mmCIF file of C-alpha atoms in Angstrom:
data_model
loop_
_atom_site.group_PDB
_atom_site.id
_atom_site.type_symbol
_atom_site.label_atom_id
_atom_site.label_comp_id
_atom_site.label_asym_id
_atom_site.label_seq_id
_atom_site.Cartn_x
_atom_site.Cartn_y
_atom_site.Cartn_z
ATOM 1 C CA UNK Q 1 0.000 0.000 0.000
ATOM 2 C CA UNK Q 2 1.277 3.385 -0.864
ATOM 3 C CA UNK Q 3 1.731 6.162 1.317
ATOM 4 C CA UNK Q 4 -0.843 8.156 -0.374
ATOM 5 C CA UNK Q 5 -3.836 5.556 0.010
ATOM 6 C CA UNK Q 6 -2.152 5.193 3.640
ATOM 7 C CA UNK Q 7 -2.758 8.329 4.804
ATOM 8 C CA UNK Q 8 -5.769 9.448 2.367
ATOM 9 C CA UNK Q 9 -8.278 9.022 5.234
ATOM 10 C CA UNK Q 10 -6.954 10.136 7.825
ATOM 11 C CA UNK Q 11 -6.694 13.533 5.906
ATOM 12 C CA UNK Q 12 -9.978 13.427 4.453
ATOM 13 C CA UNK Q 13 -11.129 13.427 7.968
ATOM 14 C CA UNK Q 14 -9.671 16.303 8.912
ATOM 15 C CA UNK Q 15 -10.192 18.423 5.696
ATOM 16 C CA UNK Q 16 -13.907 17.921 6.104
ATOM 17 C CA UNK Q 17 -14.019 18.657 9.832
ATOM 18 C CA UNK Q 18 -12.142 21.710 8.841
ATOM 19 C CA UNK Q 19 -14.324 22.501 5.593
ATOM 20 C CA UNK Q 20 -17.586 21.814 7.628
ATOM 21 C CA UNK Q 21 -16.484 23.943 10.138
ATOM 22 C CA UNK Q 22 -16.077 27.386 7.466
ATOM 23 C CA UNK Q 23 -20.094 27.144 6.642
ATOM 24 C CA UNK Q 24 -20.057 24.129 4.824
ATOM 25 C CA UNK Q 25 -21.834 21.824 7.738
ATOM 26 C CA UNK Q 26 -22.605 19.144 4.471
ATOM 27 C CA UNK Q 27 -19.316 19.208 2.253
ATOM 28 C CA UNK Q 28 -17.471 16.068 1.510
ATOM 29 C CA UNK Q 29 -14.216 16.349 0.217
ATOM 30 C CA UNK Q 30 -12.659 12.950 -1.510
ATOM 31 C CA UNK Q 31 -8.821 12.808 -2.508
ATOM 32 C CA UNK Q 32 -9.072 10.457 -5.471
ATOM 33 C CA UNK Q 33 -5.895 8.487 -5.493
ATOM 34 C CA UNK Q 34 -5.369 5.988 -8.702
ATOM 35 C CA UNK Q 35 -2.142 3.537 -9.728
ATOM 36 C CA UNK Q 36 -0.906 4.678 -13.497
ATOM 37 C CA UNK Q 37 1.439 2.385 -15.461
ATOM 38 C CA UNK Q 38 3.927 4.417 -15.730
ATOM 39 C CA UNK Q 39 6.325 6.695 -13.545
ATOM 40 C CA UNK Q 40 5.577 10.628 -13.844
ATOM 41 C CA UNK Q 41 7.369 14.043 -12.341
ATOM 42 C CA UNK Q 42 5.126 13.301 -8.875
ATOM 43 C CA UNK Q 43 5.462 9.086 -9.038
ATOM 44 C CA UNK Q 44 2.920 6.751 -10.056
ATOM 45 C CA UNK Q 45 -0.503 7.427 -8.960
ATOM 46 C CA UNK Q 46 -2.780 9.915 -10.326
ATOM 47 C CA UNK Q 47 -4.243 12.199 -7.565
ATOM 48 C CA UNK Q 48 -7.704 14.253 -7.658
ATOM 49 C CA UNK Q 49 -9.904 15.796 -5.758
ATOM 50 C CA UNK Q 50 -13.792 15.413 -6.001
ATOM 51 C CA UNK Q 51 -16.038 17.568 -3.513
ATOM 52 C CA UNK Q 52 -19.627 18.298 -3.049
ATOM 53 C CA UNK Q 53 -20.677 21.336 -0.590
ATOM 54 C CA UNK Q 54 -24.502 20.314 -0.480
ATOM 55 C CA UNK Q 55 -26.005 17.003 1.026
ATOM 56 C CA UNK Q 56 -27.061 14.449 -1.265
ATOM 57 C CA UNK Q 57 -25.049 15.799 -4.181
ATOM 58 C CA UNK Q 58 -22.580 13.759 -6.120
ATOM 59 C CA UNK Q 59 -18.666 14.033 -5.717
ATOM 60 C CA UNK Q 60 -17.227 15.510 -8.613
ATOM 61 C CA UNK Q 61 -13.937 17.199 -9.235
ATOM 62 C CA UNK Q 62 -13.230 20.510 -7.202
ATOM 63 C CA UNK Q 63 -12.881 21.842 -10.239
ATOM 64 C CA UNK Q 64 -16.223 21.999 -11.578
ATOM 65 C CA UNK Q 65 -17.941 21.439 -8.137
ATOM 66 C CA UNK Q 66 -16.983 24.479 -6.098
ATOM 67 C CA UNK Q 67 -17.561 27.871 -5.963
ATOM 68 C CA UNK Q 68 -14.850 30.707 -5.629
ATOM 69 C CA UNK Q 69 -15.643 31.236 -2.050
ATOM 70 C CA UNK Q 70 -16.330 27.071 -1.730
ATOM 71 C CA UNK Q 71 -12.663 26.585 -3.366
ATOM 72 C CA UNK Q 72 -10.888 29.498 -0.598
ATOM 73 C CA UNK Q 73 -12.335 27.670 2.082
ATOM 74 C CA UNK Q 74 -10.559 24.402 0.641
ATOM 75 C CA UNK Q 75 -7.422 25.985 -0.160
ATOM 76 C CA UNK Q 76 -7.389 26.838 3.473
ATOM 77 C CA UNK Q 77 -7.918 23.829 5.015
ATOM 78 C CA UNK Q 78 -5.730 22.165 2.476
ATOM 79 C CA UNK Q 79 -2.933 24.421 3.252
ATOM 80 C CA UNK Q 80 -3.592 24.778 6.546
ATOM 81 C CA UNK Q 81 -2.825 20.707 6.819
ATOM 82 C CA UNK Q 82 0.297 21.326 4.495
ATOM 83 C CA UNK Q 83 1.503 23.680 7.261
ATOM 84 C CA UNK Q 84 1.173 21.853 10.105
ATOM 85 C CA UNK Q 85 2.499 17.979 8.522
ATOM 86 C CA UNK Q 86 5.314 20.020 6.550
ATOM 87 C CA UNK Q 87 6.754 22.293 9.922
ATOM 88 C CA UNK Q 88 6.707 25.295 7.589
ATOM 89 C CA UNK Q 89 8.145 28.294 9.068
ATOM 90 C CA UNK Q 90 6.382 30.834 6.799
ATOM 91 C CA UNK Q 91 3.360 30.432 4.866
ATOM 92 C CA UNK Q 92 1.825 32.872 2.615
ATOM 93 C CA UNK Q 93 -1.820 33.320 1.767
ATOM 94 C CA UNK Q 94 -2.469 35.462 -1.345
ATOM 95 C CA UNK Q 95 -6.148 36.458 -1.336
ATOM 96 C CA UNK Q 96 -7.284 32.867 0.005
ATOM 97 C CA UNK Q 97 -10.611 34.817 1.200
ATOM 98 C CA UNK Q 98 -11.926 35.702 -1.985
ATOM 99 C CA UNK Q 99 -15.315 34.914 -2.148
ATOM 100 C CA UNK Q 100 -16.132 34.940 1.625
ATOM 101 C CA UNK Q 101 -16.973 37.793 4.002
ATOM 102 C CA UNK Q 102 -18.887 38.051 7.066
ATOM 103 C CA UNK Q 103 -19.094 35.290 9.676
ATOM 104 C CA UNK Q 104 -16.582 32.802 7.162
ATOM 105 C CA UNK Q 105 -13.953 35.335 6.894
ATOM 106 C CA UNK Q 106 -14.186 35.464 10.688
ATOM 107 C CA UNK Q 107 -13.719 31.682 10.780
ATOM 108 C CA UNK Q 108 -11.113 31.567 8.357
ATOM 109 C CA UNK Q 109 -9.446 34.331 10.544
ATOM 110 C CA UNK Q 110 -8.913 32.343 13.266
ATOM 111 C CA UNK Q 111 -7.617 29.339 11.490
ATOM 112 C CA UNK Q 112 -4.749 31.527 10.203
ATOM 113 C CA UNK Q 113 -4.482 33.038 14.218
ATOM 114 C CA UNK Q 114 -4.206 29.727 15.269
ATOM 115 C CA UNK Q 115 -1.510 28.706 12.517
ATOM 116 C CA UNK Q 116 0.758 31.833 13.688
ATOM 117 C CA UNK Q 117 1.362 30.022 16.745
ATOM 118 C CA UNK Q 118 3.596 27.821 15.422
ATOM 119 C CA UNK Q 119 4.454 30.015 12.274
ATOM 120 C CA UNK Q 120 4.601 33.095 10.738
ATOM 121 C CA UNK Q 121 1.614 33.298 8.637
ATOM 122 C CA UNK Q 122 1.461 36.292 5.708
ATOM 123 C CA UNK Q 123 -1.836 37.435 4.241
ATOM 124 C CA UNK Q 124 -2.500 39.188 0.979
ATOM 125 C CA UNK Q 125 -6.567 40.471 1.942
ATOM 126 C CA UNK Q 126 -9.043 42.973 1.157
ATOM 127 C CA UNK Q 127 -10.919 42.066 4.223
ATOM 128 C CA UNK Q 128 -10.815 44.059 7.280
ATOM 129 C CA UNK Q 129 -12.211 40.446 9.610
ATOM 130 C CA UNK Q 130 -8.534 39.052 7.990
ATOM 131 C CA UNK Q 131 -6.494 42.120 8.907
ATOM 132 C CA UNK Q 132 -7.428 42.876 12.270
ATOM 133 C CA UNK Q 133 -6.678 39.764 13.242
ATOM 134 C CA UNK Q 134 -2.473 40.374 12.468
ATOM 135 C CA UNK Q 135 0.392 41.098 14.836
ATOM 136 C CA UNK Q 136 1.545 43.381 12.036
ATOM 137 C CA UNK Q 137 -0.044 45.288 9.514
ATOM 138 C CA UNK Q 138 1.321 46.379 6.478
ATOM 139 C CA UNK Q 139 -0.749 48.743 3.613
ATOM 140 C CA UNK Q 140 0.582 47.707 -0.350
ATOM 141 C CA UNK Q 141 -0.157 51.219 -2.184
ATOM 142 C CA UNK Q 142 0.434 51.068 -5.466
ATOM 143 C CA UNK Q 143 0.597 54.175 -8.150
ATOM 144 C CA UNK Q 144 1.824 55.054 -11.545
ATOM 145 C CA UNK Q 145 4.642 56.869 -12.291
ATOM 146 C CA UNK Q 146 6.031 57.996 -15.601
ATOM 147 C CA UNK Q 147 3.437 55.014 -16.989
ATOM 148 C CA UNK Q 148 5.606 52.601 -14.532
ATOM 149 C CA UNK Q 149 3.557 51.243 -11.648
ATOM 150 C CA UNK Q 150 5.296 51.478 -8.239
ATOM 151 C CA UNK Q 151 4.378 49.367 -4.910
ATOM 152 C CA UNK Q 152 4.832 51.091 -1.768
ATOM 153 C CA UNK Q 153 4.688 48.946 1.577
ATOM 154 C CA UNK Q 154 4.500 50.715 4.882
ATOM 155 C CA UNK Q 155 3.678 49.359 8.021
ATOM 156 C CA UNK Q 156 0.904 50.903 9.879
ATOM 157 C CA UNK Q 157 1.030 51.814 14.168
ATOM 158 C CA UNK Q 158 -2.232 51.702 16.009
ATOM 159 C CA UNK Q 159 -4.050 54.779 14.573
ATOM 160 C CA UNK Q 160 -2.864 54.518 10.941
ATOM 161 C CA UNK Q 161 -4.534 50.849 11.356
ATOM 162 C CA UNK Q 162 -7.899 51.871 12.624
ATOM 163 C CA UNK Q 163 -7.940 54.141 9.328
ATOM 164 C CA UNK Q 164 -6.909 51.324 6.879
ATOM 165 C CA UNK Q 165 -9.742 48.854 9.051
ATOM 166 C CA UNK Q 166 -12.348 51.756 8.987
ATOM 167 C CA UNK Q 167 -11.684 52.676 5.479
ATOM 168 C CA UNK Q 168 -11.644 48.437 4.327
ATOM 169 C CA UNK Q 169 -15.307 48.631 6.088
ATOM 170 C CA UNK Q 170 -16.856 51.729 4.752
ATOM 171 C CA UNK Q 171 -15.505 51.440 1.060
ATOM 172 C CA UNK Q 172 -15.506 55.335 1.310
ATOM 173 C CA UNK Q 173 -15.702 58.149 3.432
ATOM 174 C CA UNK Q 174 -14.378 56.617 6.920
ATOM 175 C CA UNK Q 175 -17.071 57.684 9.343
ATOM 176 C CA UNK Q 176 -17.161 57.387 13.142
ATOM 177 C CA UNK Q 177 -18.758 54.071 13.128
ATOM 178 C CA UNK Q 178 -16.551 52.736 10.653
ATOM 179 C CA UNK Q 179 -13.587 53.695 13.071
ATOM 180 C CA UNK Q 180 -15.296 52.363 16.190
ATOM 181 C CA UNK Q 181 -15.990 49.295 14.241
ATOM 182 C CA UNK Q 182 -12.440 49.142 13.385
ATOM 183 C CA UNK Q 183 -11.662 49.351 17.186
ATOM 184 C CA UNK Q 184 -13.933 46.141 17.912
ATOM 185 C CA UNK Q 185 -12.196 44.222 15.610
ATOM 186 C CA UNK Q 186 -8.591 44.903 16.577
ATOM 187 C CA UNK Q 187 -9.201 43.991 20.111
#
């Protein structure tokens, strides 16, 4: 028996614990693990993933099964499992909350809160439920000079961070509410 199909369950377990846990109380993720005949670049066995979000609906391949919020949620629990087998000592998360807001983004917050205890844990967001929840906090500007984009990183101290949070949550004009909302969620 290979590793793969030794270990195939044990994960599945956990990825759907994890998955059910973001919103999904029905999804079923299945790692799809099948012998070839010949040797490729990753070995011999052919490895997919089928997933369903909704009970009583078929397995089929993430691919056309899930959802852009649906397939963040994955990502996260996939990587999430990465980071904790591999021992990585940085992991970075480029948008992985796309498609979610709210109460998931929340959720998927404190997965990545939990993984910086044992790592250092970088995230790309637009989300102010994803931000607040850093030790750091660092604002990406970007603008065009001379037809040239240029990135400017800075990081923020406590009152340039309520602005970014207030400003991710009001879209616009920062108002008082967006600020004192901004508060809560850096607490």
């Amino acid at each position: 028996m290979g590793m793969r199909i030794m270990y195939k369950d044990s994960l599945e377990k956990k990825l759907d614990s994890q998955i059910q846990s973001l919103g999904m109380p029905h999804a079923q993720l299945n790692c799809k693990v099948e012998s070839s005949d010949s040797f490729h670049n990753l070995g011999k066995d052919v490895v997919g993933l089928l997933f369903t979000a909704n009970m009583g609906s078929t397995l089929k391949p993430i691919e056309k099964a899930a959802s852009g919020g649906e397939l963040s949620r994955v990502m996260l629990a996939i990587k999430s499992q990465l980071a904790v087998n591999k021992k990585l000592p940085t992991i970075i998360f480029d948008e992985i909350d796309t498609g979610v807001s709210g109460a998931i983004a929340e959720k998927m917050a404190s997965i990545m809160q939990v993984m910086s205890e044992s790592m250092q844990v970088i995230a790309i967001t637009h989300l102010p439920q994803i931000a607040a929840r850093g030790h750091e906090h660092l604002l990406v500007e970007k603008k065009i000079d001379n037809e040239k984009t240029i990135s400017n990183i800075s990081k923020l101290d406590a009152s340039a961070r309520i602005e970014e949070i207030a400003q991710m949550l009001s879209g616009g004009k920062i108002s008082d509410a967006a600020r004192e909302n901004a508060r809560v969620l850096l607490q």
